[in-house]
Amino acid sequence: MANIKISSKVDDAAWDELRVLAHESHKSISGVLTEAIEDYVRKHRVRPIVLDHLSESIKENEELGKLLAQ
């Protein structure tokens, strides 16, 4: 997989912590950033199947939802 170059601004303290973590884990800053981005995306992306189940549940429980809203 090809690498891309990025540019961003981060808090000094956060950058220092990242550098220390990279050093302690014997990884490059680039490697730690890549791992952090992958983890963030994995945790925050809602998979389509989850949205499908949510939509189905809302439809199945529409009457209950109306009662609870009263």
Short mmCIF file of N, CA and C in Angstrom, two decimals:
data_model
loop_
_atom_site.label_atom_id
_atom_site.label_comp_id
_atom_site.label_asym_id
_atom_site.label_seq_id
_atom_site.Cartn_x
_atom_site.Cartn_y
_atom_site.Cartn_z
N MET A 1 0.85 -1.17 0.00
CA MET A 1 0.00 0.00 0.00
C MET A 1 0.90 1.24 0.00
N ALA A 2 0.51 2.21 -0.80
CA ALA A 2 1.29 3.43 -0.89
C ALA A 2 1.07 4.31 0.33
N ASN A 3 2.08 5.05 0.68
CA ASN A 3 1.99 6.00 1.79
C ASN A 3 1.71 7.38 1.23
N ILE A 4 1.00 8.19 2.01
CA ILE A 4 0.78 9.58 1.62
C ILE A 4 1.37 10.47 2.70
N LYS A 5 1.72 11.66 2.32
CA LYS A 5 2.26 12.62 3.26
C LYS A 5 1.13 13.53 3.71
N ILE A 6 1.03 13.77 5.02
CA ILE A 6 -0.01 14.64 5.56
C ILE A 6 0.63 15.76 6.36
N SER A 7 -0.15 16.80 6.56
CA SER A 7 0.29 17.91 7.39
C SER A 7 -0.86 18.30 8.29
N SER A 8 -0.56 18.53 9.55
CA SER A 8 -1.60 18.89 10.49
C SER A 8 -0.98 19.64 11.66
N LYS A 9 -1.81 20.25 12.47
CA LYS A 9 -1.35 20.93 13.68
C LYS A 9 -1.90 20.17 14.88
N VAL A 10 -1.03 19.96 15.87
CA VAL A 10 -1.46 19.30 17.10
C VAL A 10 -0.89 20.06 18.29
N ASP A 11 -1.50 19.87 19.43
CA ASP A 11 -1.06 20.46 20.68
C ASP A 11 0.36 19.98 21.01
N ASP A 12 1.20 20.87 21.51
CA ASP A 12 2.58 20.52 21.86
C ASP A 12 2.65 19.34 22.82
N ALA A 13 1.83 19.37 23.85
CA ALA A 13 1.85 18.30 24.86
C ALA A 13 1.46 16.97 24.24
N ALA A 14 0.45 16.98 23.38
CA ALA A 14 0.01 15.75 22.72
C ALA A 14 1.12 15.20 21.83
N TRP A 15 1.81 16.10 21.14
CA TRP A 15 2.91 15.67 20.26
C TRP A 15 4.05 15.06 21.08
N ASP A 16 4.37 15.68 22.19
CA ASP A 16 5.42 15.15 23.06
C ASP A 16 5.05 13.75 23.56
N GLU A 17 3.79 13.57 23.96
CA GLU A 17 3.34 12.26 24.43
C GLU A 17 3.42 11.22 23.31
N LEU A 18 3.08 11.62 22.10
CA LEU A 18 3.16 10.72 20.95
C LEU A 18 4.60 10.30 20.69
N ARG A 19 5.52 11.26 20.76
CA ARG A 19 6.93 10.95 20.54
C ARG A 19 7.45 9.98 21.61
N VAL A 20 7.06 10.21 22.86
CA VAL A 20 7.49 9.32 23.94
C VAL A 20 6.92 7.92 23.72
N LEU A 21 5.65 7.84 23.37
CA LEU A 21 5.02 6.54 23.13
C LEU A 21 5.71 5.80 21.98
N ALA A 22 5.98 6.51 20.91
CA ALA A 22 6.66 5.89 19.77
C ALA A 22 8.02 5.35 20.19
N HIS A 23 8.76 6.14 20.94
CA HIS A 23 10.08 5.71 21.40
C HIS A 23 9.98 4.48 22.31
N GLU A 24 9.04 4.52 23.25
CA GLU A 24 8.88 3.41 24.20
C GLU A 24 8.44 2.12 23.51
N SER A 25 7.67 2.26 22.46
CA SER A 25 7.15 1.07 21.78
C SER A 25 8.03 0.66 20.58
N HIS A 26 9.15 1.36 20.43
CA HIS A 26 10.10 1.06 19.34
C HIS A 26 9.42 1.14 17.97
N LYS A 27 8.58 2.16 17.81
CA LYS A 27 7.89 2.39 16.54
C LYS A 27 8.21 3.79 16.07
N SER A 28 8.01 4.00 14.78
CA SER A 28 8.17 5.35 14.25
C SER A 28 6.91 6.16 14.59
N ILE A 29 7.05 7.46 14.56
CA ILE A 29 5.87 8.32 14.78
C ILE A 29 4.85 8.04 13.70
N SER A 30 5.31 7.84 12.48
CA SER A 30 4.41 7.51 11.38
C SER A 30 3.63 6.23 11.66
N GLY A 31 4.32 5.23 12.20
CA GLY A 31 3.66 3.97 12.52
C GLY A 31 2.61 4.13 13.61
N VAL A 32 2.94 4.91 14.63
CA VAL A 32 1.99 5.16 15.72
C VAL A 32 0.79 5.94 15.21
N LEU A 33 1.03 6.94 14.37
CA LEU A 33 -0.07 7.72 13.81
C LEU A 33 -0.97 6.86 12.93
N THR A 34 -0.38 6.02 12.11
CA THR A 34 -1.17 5.13 11.26
C THR A 34 -2.04 4.21 12.10
N GLU A 35 -1.45 3.63 13.13
CA GLU A 35 -2.20 2.75 14.03
C GLU A 35 -3.33 3.51 14.72
N ALA A 36 -3.06 4.73 15.14
CA ALA A 36 -4.08 5.54 15.82
C ALA A 36 -5.23 5.90 14.87
N ILE A 37 -4.90 6.23 13.64
CA ILE A 37 -5.94 6.57 12.66
C ILE A 37 -6.80 5.35 12.36
N GLU A 38 -6.16 4.19 12.15
CA GLU A 38 -6.91 2.96 11.89
C GLU A 38 -7.84 2.63 13.05
N ASP A 39 -7.34 2.77 14.27
CA ASP A 39 -8.14 2.49 15.46
C ASP A 39 -9.32 3.45 15.56
N TYR A 40 -9.07 4.73 15.33
CA TYR A 40 -10.12 5.74 15.40
C TYR A 40 -11.23 5.44 14.38
N VAL A 41 -10.83 5.16 13.15
CA VAL A 41 -11.82 4.89 12.10
C VAL A 41 -12.63 3.64 12.45
N ARG A 42 -11.96 2.59 12.91
CA ARG A 42 -12.63 1.35 13.27
C ARG A 42 -13.66 1.58 14.39
N LYS A 43 -13.31 2.41 15.36
CA LYS A 43 -14.20 2.66 16.49
C LYS A 43 -15.36 3.59 16.16
N HIS A 44 -15.18 4.47 15.18
CA HIS A 44 -16.19 5.48 14.91
C HIS A 44 -17.03 5.24 13.66
N ARG A 45 -16.67 4.25 12.88
CA ARG A 45 -17.45 3.96 11.68
C ARG A 45 -18.60 3.05 12.06
N VAL A 46 -19.80 3.42 11.65
CA VAL A 46 -20.97 2.58 11.89
C VAL A 46 -21.14 1.70 10.66
N ARG A 47 -21.08 0.41 10.89
CA ARG A 47 -21.19 -0.52 9.77
C ARG A 47 -22.61 -0.53 9.22
N PRO A 48 -22.77 -0.69 7.90
CA PRO A 48 -24.10 -0.69 7.28
C PRO A 48 -25.06 -1.71 7.90
N ILE A 49 -24.56 -2.87 8.29
CA ILE A 49 -25.44 -3.88 8.88
C ILE A 49 -26.04 -3.39 10.20
N VAL A 50 -25.27 -2.62 10.95
CA VAL A 50 -25.78 -2.06 12.21
C VAL A 50 -26.91 -1.07 11.91
N LEU A 51 -26.71 -0.22 10.91
CA LEU A 51 -27.75 0.73 10.54
C LEU A 51 -29.00 0.02 10.04
N ASP A 52 -28.83 -1.08 9.29
CA ASP A 52 -29.97 -1.86 8.82
C ASP A 52 -30.77 -2.44 9.99
N HIS A 53 -30.06 -2.99 10.97
CA HIS A 53 -30.73 -3.56 12.14
C HIS A 53 -31.44 -2.47 12.95
N LEU A 54 -30.82 -1.31 13.07
CA LEU A 54 -31.44 -0.20 13.79
C LEU A 54 -32.73 0.23 13.10
N SER A 55 -32.66 0.40 11.79
CA SER A 55 -33.84 0.80 11.04
C SER A 55 -34.97 -0.22 11.17
N GLU A 56 -34.62 -1.49 11.08
CA GLU A 56 -35.61 -2.56 11.22
C GLU A 56 -36.24 -2.56 12.61
N SER A 57 -35.43 -2.36 13.62
CA SER A 57 -35.92 -2.33 15.00
C SER A 57 -36.87 -1.15 15.22
N ILE A 58 -36.52 0.00 14.67
CA ILE A 58 -37.38 1.18 14.80
C ILE A 58 -38.73 0.92 14.16
N LYS A 59 -38.73 0.31 12.98
CA LYS A 59 -39.99 0.00 12.29
C LYS A 59 -40.83 -0.99 13.10
N GLU A 60 -40.16 -2.03 13.61
CA GLU A 60 -40.88 -3.06 14.36
C GLU A 60 -41.45 -2.52 15.67
N ASN A 61 -40.84 -1.51 16.24
CA ASN A 61 -41.24 -1.00 17.54
C ASN A 61 -41.82 0.42 17.46
N GLU A 62 -42.37 0.75 16.30
CA GLU A 62 -42.91 2.10 16.10
C GLU A 62 -44.00 2.44 17.12
N GLU A 63 -44.90 1.52 17.35
CA GLU A 63 -45.99 1.77 18.29
C GLU A 63 -45.47 1.97 19.71
N LEU A 64 -44.52 1.14 20.12
CA LEU A 64 -43.90 1.28 21.44
C LEU A 64 -43.21 2.64 21.55
N GLY A 65 -42.54 3.06 20.50
CA GLY A 65 -41.87 4.36 20.51
C GLY A 65 -42.86 5.49 20.71
N LYS A 66 -44.02 5.41 20.08
CA LYS A 66 -45.05 6.43 20.24
C LYS A 66 -45.56 6.46 21.68
N LEU A 67 -45.75 5.29 22.26
CA LEU A 67 -46.24 5.22 23.64
C LEU A 67 -45.20 5.80 24.61
N LEU A 68 -43.94 5.49 24.39
CA LEU A 68 -42.90 5.99 25.25
C LEU A 68 -42.71 7.51 25.12
N ALA A 69 -43.04 8.05 23.98
CA ALA A 69 -42.89 9.48 23.75
C ALA A 69 -43.97 10.29 24.47
N GLN A 70 -45.04 9.64 24.85
CA GLN A 70 -46.14 10.37 25.50
C GLN A 70 -45.82 10.72 26.93
#
